[in-house]
CSV table of C-alpha atoms in Angstrom, one decimal:
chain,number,residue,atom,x,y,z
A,29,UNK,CA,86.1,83.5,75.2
A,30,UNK,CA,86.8,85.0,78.7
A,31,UNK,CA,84.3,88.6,79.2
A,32,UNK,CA,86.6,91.8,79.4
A,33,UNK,CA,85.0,92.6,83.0
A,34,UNK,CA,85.7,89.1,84.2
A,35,UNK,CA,89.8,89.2,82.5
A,36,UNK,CA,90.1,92.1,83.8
A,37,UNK,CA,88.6,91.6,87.6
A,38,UNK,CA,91.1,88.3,87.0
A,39,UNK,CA,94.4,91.1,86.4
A,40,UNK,CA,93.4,93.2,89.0
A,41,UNK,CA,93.3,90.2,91.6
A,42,UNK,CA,96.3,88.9,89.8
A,43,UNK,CA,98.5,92.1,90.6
A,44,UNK,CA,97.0,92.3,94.3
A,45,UNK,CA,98.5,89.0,94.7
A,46,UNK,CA,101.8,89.3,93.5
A,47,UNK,CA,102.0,93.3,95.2
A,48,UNK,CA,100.7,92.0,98.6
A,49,UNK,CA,103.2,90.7,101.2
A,50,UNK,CA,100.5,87.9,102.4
A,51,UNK,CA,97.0,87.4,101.7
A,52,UNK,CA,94.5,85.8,104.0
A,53,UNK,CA,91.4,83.7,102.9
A,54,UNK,CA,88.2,83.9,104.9
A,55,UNK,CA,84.7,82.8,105.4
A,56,UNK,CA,82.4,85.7,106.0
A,57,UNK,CA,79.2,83.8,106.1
A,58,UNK,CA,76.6,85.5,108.7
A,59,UNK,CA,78.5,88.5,109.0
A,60,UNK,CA,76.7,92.5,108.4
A,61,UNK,CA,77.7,95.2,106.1
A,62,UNK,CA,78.4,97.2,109.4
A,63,UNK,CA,80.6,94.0,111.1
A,64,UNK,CA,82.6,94.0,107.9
A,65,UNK,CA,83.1,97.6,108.1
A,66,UNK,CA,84.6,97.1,111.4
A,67,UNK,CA,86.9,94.2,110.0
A,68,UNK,CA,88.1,96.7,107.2
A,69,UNK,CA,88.7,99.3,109.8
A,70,UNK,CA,90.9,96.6,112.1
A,71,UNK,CA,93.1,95.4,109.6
A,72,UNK,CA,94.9,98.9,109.3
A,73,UNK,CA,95.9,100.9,106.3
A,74,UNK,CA,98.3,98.2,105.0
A,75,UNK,CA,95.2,95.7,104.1
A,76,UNK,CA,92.5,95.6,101.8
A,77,UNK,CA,89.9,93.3,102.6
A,78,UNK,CA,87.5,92.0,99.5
A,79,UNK,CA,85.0,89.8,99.0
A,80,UNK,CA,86.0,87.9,96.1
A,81,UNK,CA,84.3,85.4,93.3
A,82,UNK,CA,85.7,82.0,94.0
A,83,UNK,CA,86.4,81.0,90.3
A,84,UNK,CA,88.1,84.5,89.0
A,85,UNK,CA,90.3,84.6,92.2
A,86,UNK,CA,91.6,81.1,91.9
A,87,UNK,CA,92.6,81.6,88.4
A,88,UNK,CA,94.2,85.2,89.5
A,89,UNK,CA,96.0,83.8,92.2
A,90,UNK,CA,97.2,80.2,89.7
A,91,UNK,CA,97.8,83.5,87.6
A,92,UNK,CA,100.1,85.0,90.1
A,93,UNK,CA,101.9,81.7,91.1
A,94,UNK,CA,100.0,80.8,94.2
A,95,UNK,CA,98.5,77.1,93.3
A,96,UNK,CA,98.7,76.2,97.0
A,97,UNK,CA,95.1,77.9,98.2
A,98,UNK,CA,92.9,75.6,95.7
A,99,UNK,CA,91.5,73.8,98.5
A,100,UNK,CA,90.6,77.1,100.4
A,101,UNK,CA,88.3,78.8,97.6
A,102,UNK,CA,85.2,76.8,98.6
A,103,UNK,CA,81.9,78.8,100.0
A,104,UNK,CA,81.6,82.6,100.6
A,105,UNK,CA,85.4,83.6,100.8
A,106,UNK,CA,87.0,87.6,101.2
A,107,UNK,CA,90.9,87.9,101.2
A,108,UNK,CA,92.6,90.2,103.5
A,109,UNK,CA,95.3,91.6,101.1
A,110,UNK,CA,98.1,92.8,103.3
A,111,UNK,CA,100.9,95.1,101.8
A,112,UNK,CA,102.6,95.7,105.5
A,113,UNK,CA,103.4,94.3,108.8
A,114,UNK,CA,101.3,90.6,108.5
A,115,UNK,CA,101.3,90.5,112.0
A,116,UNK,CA,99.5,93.9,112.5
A,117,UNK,CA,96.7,92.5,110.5
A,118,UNK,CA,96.7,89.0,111.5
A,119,UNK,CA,96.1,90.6,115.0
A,120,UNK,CA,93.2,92.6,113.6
A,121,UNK,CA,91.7,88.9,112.0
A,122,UNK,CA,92.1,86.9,115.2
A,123,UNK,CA,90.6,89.9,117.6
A,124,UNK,CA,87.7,90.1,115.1
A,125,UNK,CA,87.4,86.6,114.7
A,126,UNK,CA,87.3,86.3,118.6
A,127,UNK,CA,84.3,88.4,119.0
A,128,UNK,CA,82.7,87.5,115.5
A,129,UNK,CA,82.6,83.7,115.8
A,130,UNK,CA,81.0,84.0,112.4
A,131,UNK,CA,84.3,85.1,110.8
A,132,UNK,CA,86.4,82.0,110.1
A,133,UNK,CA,89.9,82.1,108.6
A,134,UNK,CA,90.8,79.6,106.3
A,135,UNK,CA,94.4,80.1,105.5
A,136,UNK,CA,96.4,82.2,103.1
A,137,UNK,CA,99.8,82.8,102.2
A,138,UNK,CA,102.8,84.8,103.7
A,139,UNK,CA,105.8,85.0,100.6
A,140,UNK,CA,104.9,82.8,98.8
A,141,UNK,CA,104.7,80.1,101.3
A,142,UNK,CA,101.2,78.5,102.4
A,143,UNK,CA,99.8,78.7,105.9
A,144,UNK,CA,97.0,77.2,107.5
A,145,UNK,CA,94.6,78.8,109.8
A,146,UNK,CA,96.9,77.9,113.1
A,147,UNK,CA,99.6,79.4,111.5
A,148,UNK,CA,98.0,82.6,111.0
A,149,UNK,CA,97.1,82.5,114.8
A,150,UNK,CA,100.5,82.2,115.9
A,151,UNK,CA,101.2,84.5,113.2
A,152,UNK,CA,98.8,86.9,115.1
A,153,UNK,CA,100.3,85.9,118.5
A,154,UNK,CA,104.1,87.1,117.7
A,155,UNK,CA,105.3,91.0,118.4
A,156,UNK,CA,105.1,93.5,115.6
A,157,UNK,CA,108.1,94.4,113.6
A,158,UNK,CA,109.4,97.2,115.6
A,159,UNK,CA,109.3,95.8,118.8
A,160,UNK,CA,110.9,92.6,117.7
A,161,UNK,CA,113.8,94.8,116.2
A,162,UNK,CA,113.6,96.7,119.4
A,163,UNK,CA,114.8,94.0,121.3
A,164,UNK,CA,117.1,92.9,118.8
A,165,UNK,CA,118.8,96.1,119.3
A,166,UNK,CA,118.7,96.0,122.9
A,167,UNK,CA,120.1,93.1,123.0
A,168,UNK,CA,123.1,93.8,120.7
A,169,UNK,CA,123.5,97.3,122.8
A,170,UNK,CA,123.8,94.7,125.7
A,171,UNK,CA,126.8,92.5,124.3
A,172,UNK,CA,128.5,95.3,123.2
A,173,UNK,CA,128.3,96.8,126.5
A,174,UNK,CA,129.6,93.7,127.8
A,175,UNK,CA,132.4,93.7,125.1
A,176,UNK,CA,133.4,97.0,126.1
A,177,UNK,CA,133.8,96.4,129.8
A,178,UNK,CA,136.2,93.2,129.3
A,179,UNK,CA,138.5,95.1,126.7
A,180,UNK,CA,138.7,97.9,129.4
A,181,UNK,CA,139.0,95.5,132.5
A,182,UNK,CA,142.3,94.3,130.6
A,183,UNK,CA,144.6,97.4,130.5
A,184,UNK,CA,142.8,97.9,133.7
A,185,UNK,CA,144.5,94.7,135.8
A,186,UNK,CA,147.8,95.1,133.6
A,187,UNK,CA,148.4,98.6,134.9
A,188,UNK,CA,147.3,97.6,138.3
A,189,UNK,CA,149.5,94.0,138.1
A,190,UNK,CA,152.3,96.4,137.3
A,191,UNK,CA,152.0,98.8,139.8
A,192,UNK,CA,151.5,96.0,142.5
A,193,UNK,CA,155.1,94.9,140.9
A,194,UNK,CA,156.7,98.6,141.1
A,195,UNK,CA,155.7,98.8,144.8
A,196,UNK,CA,156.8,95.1,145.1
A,197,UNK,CA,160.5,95.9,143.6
A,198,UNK,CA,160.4,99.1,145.6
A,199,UNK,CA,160.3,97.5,149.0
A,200,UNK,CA,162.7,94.9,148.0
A,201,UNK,CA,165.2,97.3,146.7
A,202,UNK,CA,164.5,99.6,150.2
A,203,UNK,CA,164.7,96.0,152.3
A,204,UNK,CA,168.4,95.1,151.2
């Protein structure tokens, strides 16, 4: 029979899987109390990094649906659960990662789909949200700009083909 504090540690990491958007597995081995203060601090407000029991997280996450990080539970792990942008905090992984060599990023999983360690780097290396739909926008703004130009250029050369054809008739009708 399963101890209420461990079933209930299990629920708890059950619901933060399923309310998360991604979650991120990591090896903190080596790292300080104050260095994983930073890391919290990097991730932003939409992340909750924990260091996690190996056994109660891979039954919370089988639990919540997620068999695919099995493999990854394996040493000391933490998972960065991110409710958010996953970039934002991907970004604040790698650029700890990249100072803290001791930080190692094992993989995770982004809706429900797995992703391996490069994944979350290029995960890391894309534009946030906003500026993505930023240019999204601009570039829509752009075509219909475009748009708008031909439709006027038509009317435009119509009433300029028929002038040319008034002045045209005109002289004729002045010639003979």
């Amino acid at each position: 029979m399963a101890r209420p504090d461990k079933a209930a540690a299990v629920a708890e990491l059950a619901d933060q899987f399923r309310s998360s958007n991604a979650a991120v597995l990591t090896e903190y081995r080596g790292l300080t109390v104050a260095q994983l203060k930073t890391l919290r601090r990097s991730l932003g407000e939409d992340a909750q990094y924990a260091v996690v029991k190996n056994t109660l997280t891979k039954i919370a996450a089988n639990e919540a649906g997620i068999s695919t990080l099995d493999d990854l539970f394996n040493g000391p792990t933490a998972v960065a659960f991110i409710t958010g942008d996953p970039v934002t905090s991907a970004k604040g992984l790698r650029d700890f990662a990249k100072d803290n060599p001791n930080l190692i990023i094992k993989g995770g999983v982004l809706d429900g789909k797995a992703l391996s360690a490069d994944e979350i780097k290029k995960l890391a290396d894309l534009e946030s949200r906003e500026v993505l739909l930023a240019k999204l926008a601009g570039a829509m703004k752009g075509k219909q700009s475009q748009a708008a130009s031909l439709f006027q250029a038509l009317p435009s050369k119509f009433v300029r083909t028929a002038e040319a054809l008034r002045v045209k008739l005109a002289e004729q009708g002045g010639a003979e």
